[in-house]
Short mmCIF file of C-alpha atoms in Angstrom, two decimals:
data_model
loop_
_atom_site.label_atom_id
_atom_site.label_comp_id
_atom_site.label_asym_id
_atom_site.label_seq_id
_atom_site.Cartn_x
_atom_site.Cartn_y
_atom_site.Cartn_z
CA MET A 13 23.52 82.83 64.22
CA ALA A 14 26.03 84.82 62.37
CA VAL A 15 29.72 83.74 62.29
CA ALA A 16 30.73 86.97 64.08
CA ASP A 17 28.31 86.28 66.99
CA SER A 18 29.53 82.61 67.33
CA PRO A 19 32.15 81.12 69.58
CA SER A 20 35.37 79.94 67.89
CA HIS A 21 34.85 76.57 66.20
CA PRO A 22 37.48 73.91 65.19
CA HIS A 23 37.65 75.00 61.49
CA ALA A 24 37.42 78.76 61.95
CA GLY A 25 38.65 80.68 58.94
CA ASP A 26 37.66 78.07 56.44
CA PRO A 27 34.94 79.78 54.40
CA VAL A 28 32.93 76.52 54.00
CA PHE A 29 32.76 75.94 57.67
CA ASP A 30 32.24 79.50 58.50
CA LEU A 31 29.08 79.53 56.38
CA HIS A 32 27.76 76.51 58.16
CA VAL A 33 28.15 77.89 61.68
CA GLY A 34 24.63 77.69 63.28
CA GLY A 35 23.19 75.94 60.23
CA LYS A 36 21.92 77.38 56.96
CA MET A 37 18.16 78.03 57.89
CA GLN A 38 15.85 79.41 60.43
CA ILE A 39 12.18 79.87 60.99
CA VAL A 40 10.69 83.38 60.36
CA SER A 41 7.16 84.43 61.52
CA THR A 42 4.86 85.79 58.98
CA ALA A 43 2.61 87.20 61.67
CA PRO A 44 3.29 90.48 63.58
CA LEU A 45 3.89 89.92 67.39
CA ASP A 46 4.27 93.57 68.51
CA GLY A 47 1.74 93.63 71.30
CA ALA A 48 -1.09 92.00 73.29
CA ASP A 49 -3.51 92.27 70.36
CA ASP A 50 -1.15 90.63 67.90
CA LEU A 51 -0.60 87.75 70.46
CA SER A 52 -4.28 87.23 71.11
CA LEU A 53 -4.78 86.73 67.33
CA ALA A 54 -1.75 84.59 66.51
CA TYR A 55 -2.01 82.53 69.65
CA THR A 56 -4.51 82.26 72.47
CA PRO A 57 -7.39 82.98 72.50
CA GLY A 58 -7.83 83.58 68.85
CA VAL A 59 -6.00 80.52 67.59
CA ALA A 60 -8.62 78.29 69.23
CA LEU A 61 -11.22 79.48 66.68
CA VAL A 62 -9.00 78.27 63.86
CA CYS A 63 -8.34 74.89 65.68
CA GLU A 64 -12.08 74.36 66.10
CA ALA A 65 -12.62 75.09 62.44
CA ILE A 66 -10.06 72.63 61.32
CA ALA A 67 -11.49 70.03 63.78
CA ALA A 68 -14.88 70.46 62.20
CA ASP A 69 -13.42 70.33 58.71
CA PRO A 70 -9.85 68.99 58.28
CA SER A 71 -9.57 70.46 54.72
CA MET A 72 -9.42 73.88 56.41
CA THR A 73 -5.62 73.03 57.06
CA GLN A 74 -5.16 73.92 53.43
CA HIS A 75 -6.26 77.49 54.16
CA TYR A 76 -5.18 78.24 57.76
CA THR A 77 -1.84 76.55 58.27
CA TRP A 78 1.52 76.36 56.45
CA VAL A 79 0.96 72.70 55.80
CA PRO A 80 0.07 73.02 52.06
CA ASN A 81 3.29 74.81 51.23
CA VAL A 82 5.83 72.80 53.30
CA VAL A 83 7.83 69.69 52.29
CA ALA A 84 9.63 67.24 54.53
CA VAL A 85 13.09 66.37 53.39
CA VAL A 86 13.72 62.98 54.96
CA SER A 87 16.90 60.99 54.85
CA ASP A 88 18.37 58.14 56.82
CA GLY A 89 21.88 59.09 55.79
CA THR A 90 22.80 55.95 53.86
CA ALA A 91 23.57 57.45 50.41
CA VAL A 92 24.65 61.11 50.99
CA LEU A 93 26.07 62.75 47.96
CA GLY A 94 29.21 60.84 46.98
CA LEU A 95 29.90 60.07 50.65
CA GLY A 96 27.89 56.92 51.01
CA ASP A 97 26.47 55.89 54.34
CA ILE A 98 27.53 58.45 56.71
CA GLY A 99 24.60 58.44 59.01
CA PRO A 100 21.73 60.82 59.96
CA ALA A 101 23.76 63.32 61.96
CA ALA A 102 26.29 63.88 59.21
CA ALA A 103 23.45 64.04 56.51
CA MET A 104 21.98 67.12 58.20
CA PRO A 105 24.02 69.74 56.40
CA VAL A 106 22.90 68.38 53.04
CA MET A 107 19.36 68.20 54.01
CA GLU A 108 19.49 71.79 55.19
CA GLY A 109 20.90 72.72 51.91
CA LYS A 110 18.18 70.80 50.22
CA ALA A 111 15.75 72.84 52.16
CA VAL A 112 17.24 76.24 51.41
CA LEU A 113 17.15 75.25 47.64
CA PHE A 114 13.49 74.49 47.82
CA LYS A 115 12.95 78.02 49.22
CA GLN A 116 15.34 79.86 47.01
CA PHE A 117 14.22 78.31 43.66
CA GLY A 118 10.71 77.28 44.24
CA GLY A 119 9.39 79.39 47.08
CA VAL A 120 8.63 76.16 48.92
CA ASP A 121 9.22 75.92 52.73
CA ALA A 122 11.02 72.71 53.64
CA VAL A 123 12.08 71.05 56.93
CA PRO A 124 15.06 68.78 57.16
CA ILE A 125 14.52 65.51 58.92
CA CYS A 126 17.23 62.91 59.43
CA LEU A 127 16.06 59.64 60.79
CA ASP A 128 18.00 57.41 63.22
CA THR A 129 16.98 54.17 61.52
CA THR A 130 17.66 52.28 58.25
CA ASP A 131 14.85 49.90 58.74
CA VAL A 132 12.35 50.06 55.98
CA GLU A 133 9.34 49.52 58.12
CA GLU A 134 10.49 51.96 60.67
CA ILE A 135 11.08 54.68 57.98
CA ILE A 136 7.69 54.04 56.28
CA GLU A 137 5.88 54.12 59.74
CA THR A 138 7.80 57.29 60.82
CA VAL A 139 7.02 59.28 57.62
CA ALA A 140 3.36 58.13 57.45
CA ARG A 141 2.78 59.30 61.07
CA MET A 142 4.27 62.73 60.47
CA ALA A 143 2.73 63.24 56.99
CA PRO A 144 -0.39 65.36 58.38
CA SER A 145 2.25 68.09 59.09
CA PHE A 146 3.36 68.39 55.46
CA GLY A 147 2.02 69.07 52.05
CA GLY A 148 4.67 66.64 50.53
CA ILE A 149 7.54 64.40 51.19
CA ASN A 150 10.84 64.60 49.54
CA LEU A 151 12.89 61.45 50.22
CA GLU A 152 16.60 62.11 49.90
CA ASP A 153 19.85 60.10 50.08
CA ILE A 154 18.26 56.74 50.94
CA SER A 155 20.18 53.89 49.47
CA ALA A 156 18.92 51.48 46.88
CA PRO A 157 17.18 49.14 46.75
CA ARG A 158 15.39 50.14 49.95
CA CYS A 159 14.50 53.48 48.44
CA PHE A 160 12.27 51.94 45.83
CA GLU A 161 10.00 50.07 48.31
CA ILE A 162 9.92 52.97 50.77
CA GLU A 163 8.84 55.38 48.02
CA ASP A 164 6.32 52.94 46.53
CA ARG A 165 4.56 52.03 49.77
CA LEU A 166 4.33 55.68 50.94
CA LYS A 167 2.89 56.78 47.66
CA ALA A 168 0.23 54.09 48.14
CA MET A 169 -0.41 55.14 51.75
CA LEU A 170 -0.53 59.01 51.52
CA ASP A 171 -2.63 61.49 49.56
CA ILE A 172 0.16 63.97 49.24
CA PRO A 173 3.16 64.07 46.76
CA VAL A 174 5.98 61.62 47.65
CA PHE A 175 9.04 62.11 45.63
CA HIS A 176 12.54 60.51 45.85
CA ASP A 177 14.73 63.21 44.38
CA ASP A 178 17.73 61.12 43.78
CA GLN A 179 15.61 58.99 41.41
CA HIS A 180 13.10 61.38 39.75
CA GLY A 181 14.79 64.70 40.07
CA THR A 182 17.83 63.36 38.36
CA ALA A 183 15.65 61.69 35.77
CA VAL A 184 13.83 64.81 34.86
CA VAL A 185 16.95 66.84 34.29
CA VAL A 186 18.64 63.93 32.45
CA LEU A 187 15.68 63.75 30.06
CA ALA A 188 15.53 67.54 29.43
CA ALA A 189 19.29 67.58 28.59
CA LEU A 190 19.14 64.46 26.50
CA THR A 191 16.12 65.83 24.44
CA ASN A 192 18.15 68.79 23.50
CA ALA A 193 21.35 66.81 22.76
CA LEU A 194 19.25 64.54 20.42
CA LYS A 195 17.88 67.55 18.74
CA LEU A 196 21.30 68.94 18.25
CA THR A 197 22.70 65.67 16.80
CA GLY A 198 19.66 64.97 14.63
CA ARG A 199 18.61 61.92 16.34
CA ASP A 200 15.07 60.45 16.93
CA PRO A 201 14.35 58.80 20.43
CA GLY A 202 12.90 55.76 18.79
CA THR A 203 16.14 54.99 16.88
CA THR A 204 18.74 56.11 19.36
CA ARG A 205 20.70 53.53 21.27
CA VAL A 206 21.37 54.40 24.93
CA VAL A 207 23.73 52.88 27.51
CA ILE A 208 23.24 53.68 31.20
CA SER A 209 25.96 52.44 33.72
CA GLY A 210 24.56 52.32 37.27
CA ALA A 211 21.44 50.42 38.37
CA GLY A 212 20.92 52.27 41.74
CA ALA A 213 18.18 54.85 42.36
CA ALA A 214 19.16 57.31 39.69
CA GLY A 215 20.00 54.70 36.93
CA VAL A 216 16.64 52.93 37.30
CA ALA A 217 14.66 56.18 37.35
CA VAL A 218 16.45 57.64 34.36
CA ALA A 219 15.97 54.30 32.38
CA ARG A 220 12.38 54.42 33.33
CA ILE A 221 11.74 57.99 32.24
CA LEU A 222 13.70 57.50 29.05
CA LEU A 223 11.43 54.56 28.18
CA GLU A 224 8.32 56.73 28.80
CA ALA A 225 9.89 59.32 26.57
CA GLY A 226 10.28 56.92 23.57
CA ILE A 227 13.72 55.61 23.81
CA THR A 228 13.36 51.81 23.10
CA ASP A 229 17.03 50.54 22.55
CA LEU A 230 18.40 50.78 26.13
CA ALA A 231 20.82 48.82 28.11
CA VAL A 232 21.50 49.27 31.80
CA THR A 233 24.65 47.92 33.37
CA ASP A 234 25.90 47.20 36.94
CA ARG A 235 29.21 46.06 38.00
CA LYS A 236 28.59 42.67 36.54
CA GLY A 237 27.56 43.87 33.15
CA VAL A 238 24.34 44.44 31.26
CA LEU A 239 20.96 43.68 33.03
CA ASN A 240 19.28 40.97 31.23
CA SER A 241 17.01 38.04 32.28
CA GLN A 242 19.77 35.52 31.63
CA ARG A 243 21.54 36.68 34.80
CA ALA A 244 20.60 34.77 37.99
CA ASP A 245 21.86 37.47 40.44
CA LEU A 246 19.23 40.28 39.70
CA THR A 247 17.07 41.88 42.39
CA PRO A 248 13.37 42.12 41.39
CA VAL A 249 13.78 45.74 40.49
CA LYS A 250 16.73 44.98 38.25
CA ARG A 251 14.95 41.98 36.69
CA ALA A 252 11.88 44.06 35.94
CA LEU A 253 14.23 46.74 34.36
CA ALA A 254 16.11 44.00 32.25
CA VAL A 255 12.89 42.88 30.76
CA ASP A 256 11.99 46.27 29.58
CA THR A 257 15.54 47.24 28.36
CA ALA A 258 18.20 44.89 27.15
CA ASP A 259 15.92 41.92 26.78
CA ARG A 260 14.03 43.78 24.10
CA TYR A 261 17.17 43.71 21.78
CA GLY A 262 18.95 40.69 23.23
CA ARG A 263 21.87 42.82 24.64
CA SER A 264 24.24 41.16 27.09
CA GLY A 265 27.88 41.29 28.04
CA THR A 266 30.03 44.10 29.59
CA LEU A 267 29.76 47.83 29.55
CA ALA A 268 32.40 47.86 26.88
CA ASP A 269 30.18 45.44 24.68
CA ALA A 270 27.16 47.79 25.19
CA LEU A 271 29.04 50.86 24.30
CA ASP A 272 30.34 49.60 21.02
CA GLY A 273 28.07 51.60 18.54
CA ALA A 274 25.92 53.29 21.05
CA ASP A 275 24.81 56.86 20.53
CA VAL A 276 24.43 57.73 24.09
CA TYR A 277 26.26 57.03 27.33
CA ILE A 278 24.76 58.13 30.64
CA GLY A 279 27.07 57.53 33.74
CA LEU A 280 25.37 57.18 37.18
CA SER A 281 27.70 54.72 38.67
CA GLY A 282 30.78 56.42 39.92
CA GLY A 283 33.08 54.10 37.97
CA THR A 284 35.56 54.92 35.26
CA VAL A 285 35.03 54.24 31.66
CA PRO A 286 38.35 53.87 29.66
CA GLU A 287 38.82 56.15 26.66
CA GLU A 288 39.13 53.21 24.26
CA HIS A 289 35.65 52.12 25.09
CA VAL A 290 34.29 55.68 24.52
CA ALA A 291 36.05 55.88 21.15
CA THR A 292 33.86 52.75 19.80
CA MET A 293 30.65 54.77 20.31
CA ALA A 294 28.86 56.04 17.20
CA PRO A 295 29.88 59.26 15.37
CA ASP A 296 28.52 62.41 16.99
CA SER A 297 27.88 60.49 20.25
CA ILE A 298 26.45 62.11 23.53
CA VAL A 299 28.29 61.28 26.76
CA PHE A 300 26.85 62.26 30.26
CA GLY A 301 29.35 61.49 32.93
CA LEU A 302 27.37 62.31 36.02
CA ALA A 303 29.20 60.93 38.94
CA ASN A 304 30.49 63.60 41.47
CA PRO A 305 33.24 64.82 41.95
CA THR A 306 34.84 62.50 39.45
CA PRO A 307 32.81 61.88 36.19
CA GLU A 308 32.94 58.38 34.73
CA VAL A 309 34.48 59.95 31.68
CA HIS A 310 36.42 63.19 32.21
CA PRO A 311 35.00 65.95 29.86
CA ASP A 312 38.36 66.46 28.27
CA VAL A 313 38.57 62.78 27.28
CA ALA A 314 34.88 62.68 26.22
CA ARG A 315 35.21 65.66 23.92
CA ARG A 316 37.82 63.89 21.90
CA HIS A 317 35.07 61.42 20.76
CA ALA A 318 31.68 62.84 21.61
CA ARG A 319 29.82 65.82 20.31
CA VAL A 320 27.86 66.65 23.39
CA VAL A 321 29.21 66.24 26.84
CA ALA A 322 27.60 66.88 30.23
CA THR A 323 28.65 66.38 33.78
CA GLY A 324 27.22 66.79 37.23
CA ARG A 325 29.71 69.45 38.07
CA SER A 326 29.37 73.31 38.05
CA ASP A 327 32.87 73.83 36.60
CA PHE A 328 31.92 72.39 33.25
CA PRO A 329 29.24 73.12 30.63
CA ASN A 330 26.02 71.41 30.74
CA GLN A 331 25.71 70.67 34.49
CA ILE A 332 22.91 68.06 35.22
CA ASN A 333 21.70 69.56 38.50
CA ASN A 334 18.64 68.33 40.36
CA VAL A 335 17.94 71.89 41.54
CA LEU A 336 16.49 72.62 37.97
CA ALA A 337 13.79 70.21 38.74
CA PHE A 338 12.58 69.54 42.32
CA PRO A 339 11.77 73.06 43.58
CA GLY A 340 9.50 73.81 40.44
CA ILE A 341 7.97 70.24 40.58
CA PHE A 342 6.73 70.76 44.26
CA ARG A 343 5.85 74.22 43.63
CA GLY A 344 3.44 73.11 40.66
CA ALA A 345 2.28 70.21 42.77
CA PHE A 346 1.39 72.49 45.84
CA ASP A 347 -0.20 75.15 43.68
CA VAL A 348 -2.92 72.77 42.56
CA HIS A 349 -2.81 70.73 45.87
CA ALA A 350 -1.80 67.51 43.95
CA THR A 351 -2.34 64.24 45.69
CA ALA A 352 0.62 62.77 43.91
CA ILE A 353 3.59 63.40 41.34
CA THR A 354 2.75 61.45 38.29
CA GLU A 355 4.89 60.31 35.28
CA GLY A 356 3.04 62.90 33.28
CA MET A 357 4.05 65.61 35.62
CA LYS A 358 7.78 64.53 35.55
CA LEU A 359 7.60 64.35 31.78
CA ALA A 360 6.01 67.85 31.62
CA ALA A 361 8.85 69.30 33.83
CA ALA A 362 11.43 67.80 31.63
CA GLU A 363 9.96 69.24 28.44
CA ALA A 364 9.55 72.65 30.06
CA LEU A 365 13.31 72.64 30.94
CA ALA A 366 14.38 71.59 27.40
CA GLU A 367 12.27 74.14 25.79
CA LEU A 368 13.84 77.03 27.79
CA VAL A 369 17.06 76.59 26.04
CA GLY A 370 15.37 77.52 22.75
CA ASP A 371 17.52 79.34 20.20
CA GLU A 372 20.57 79.18 22.49
CA LEU A 373 20.94 75.49 21.88
CA THR A 374 24.64 74.56 21.27
CA GLU A 375 26.95 71.80 22.28
CA GLU A 376 27.75 73.66 25.54
CA MET A 377 24.22 74.81 26.17
CA ILE A 378 21.75 71.85 26.29
CA ILE A 379 20.17 72.83 29.65
CA PRO A 380 19.40 76.00 31.31
CA SER A 381 21.33 77.38 34.33
CA PRO A 382 19.82 76.88 37.71
CA PHE A 383 20.12 80.61 38.14
CA ASP A 384 17.90 81.30 35.02
CA PRO A 385 14.92 83.03 36.72
CA ARG A 386 12.54 81.44 34.17
CA VAL A 387 13.37 77.80 35.33
CA GLY A 388 11.10 77.60 38.48
CA PRO A 389 7.99 79.30 36.96
CA ALA A 390 8.26 77.25 33.73
CA VAL A 391 8.58 73.93 35.58
CA SER A 392 5.92 74.75 38.17
CA SER A 393 3.48 75.86 35.52
CA ALA A 394 3.94 72.77 33.35
CA VAL A 395 3.68 70.50 36.30
CA ALA A 396 0.42 72.04 37.57
CA ALA A 397 -1.04 71.73 34.06
CA ALA A 398 0.03 68.10 33.86
CA ALA A 399 -1.48 67.35 37.39
CA ARG A 400 -4.84 68.79 36.17
CA ARG A 401 -4.55 66.48 33.00
CA ASP A 402 -3.71 63.49 35.13
CA GLY A 403 -6.55 63.94 37.46
CA VAL A 404 -4.50 64.48 40.70
CA ALA A 405 -5.08 68.17 41.19
CA ARG A 406 -7.58 69.15 43.98
CA ARG A 407 -7.93 72.67 42.66
#
């Protein structure tokens, strides 16, 4: 519904609210419905033939419905942007936004679904029951640690891609940007010391993908300091991460302790890092302050001490934006009818993004723009090829 056709609304005249009147998306038919003949093909009696064909061979769904090209964007509204637990109704504008990004940047149809439950079992059961209507599931803005169990169990239950974008979309783009930042500063992953603040969904996923990419000296911190096995207050997810990160080098203490001499800082916490701590990092350091809207280290402060700086904001260079990843990842997965999104597919997406920068690599250009028309095709092609290598492609 266009603004001009809408009744007055409480925030009329505000361009943000005006844009949202009636929502940001609609369903459009791909079949002509101009007369009785069209109707008999698209609906009864013609549609019955297609239904019977699918009943006899359910794989025909892949040819004669929109299912293989549509993703469910599912949230319970517990971790929406930087707003926190605002509930399913208030989460809908974000889920609509996610859906239109899927379409714009990946050619993937998406349906926003906000669930009126925060119970792990109810979420899993609901998503599993509606899965036959979709080619993939994009979990969105579900708080940690529940998000880990929900994703893991759904991946085990379903034969379609299940992807928690807050975790893996962020991780893919961070790895792509870090790959180029390391190249620019002459560092090797195997000898680079990285500190991540934040052990929620994004922090855990970023740590895991960096380990897969060859980073070995990695410390992850939460509000109480470095995750290591000496701590008795760790969740199972944090404890497993501690074993694979700080325990390997005997690291412990506070975030300030971890930053002393570190090559890379990646903020995924929403806290604030004092300038004096950033100043203790290694020469030519790399600082990614990714909290929105307020980075953990303001870029102006970071640049006084770091060579490469990135944020999650669009008004500074080097925006770490998930839209660089998730549309192309699902596009590539759908193109080969993948049964899952593997670690190999995520690494391939990150590599493709990093390579797009090419000869344009500078301190203020370590990641391509979301509006670079090469992004979607490059990511989808790399993901499709990786799906075939990993044995999850059905065509």
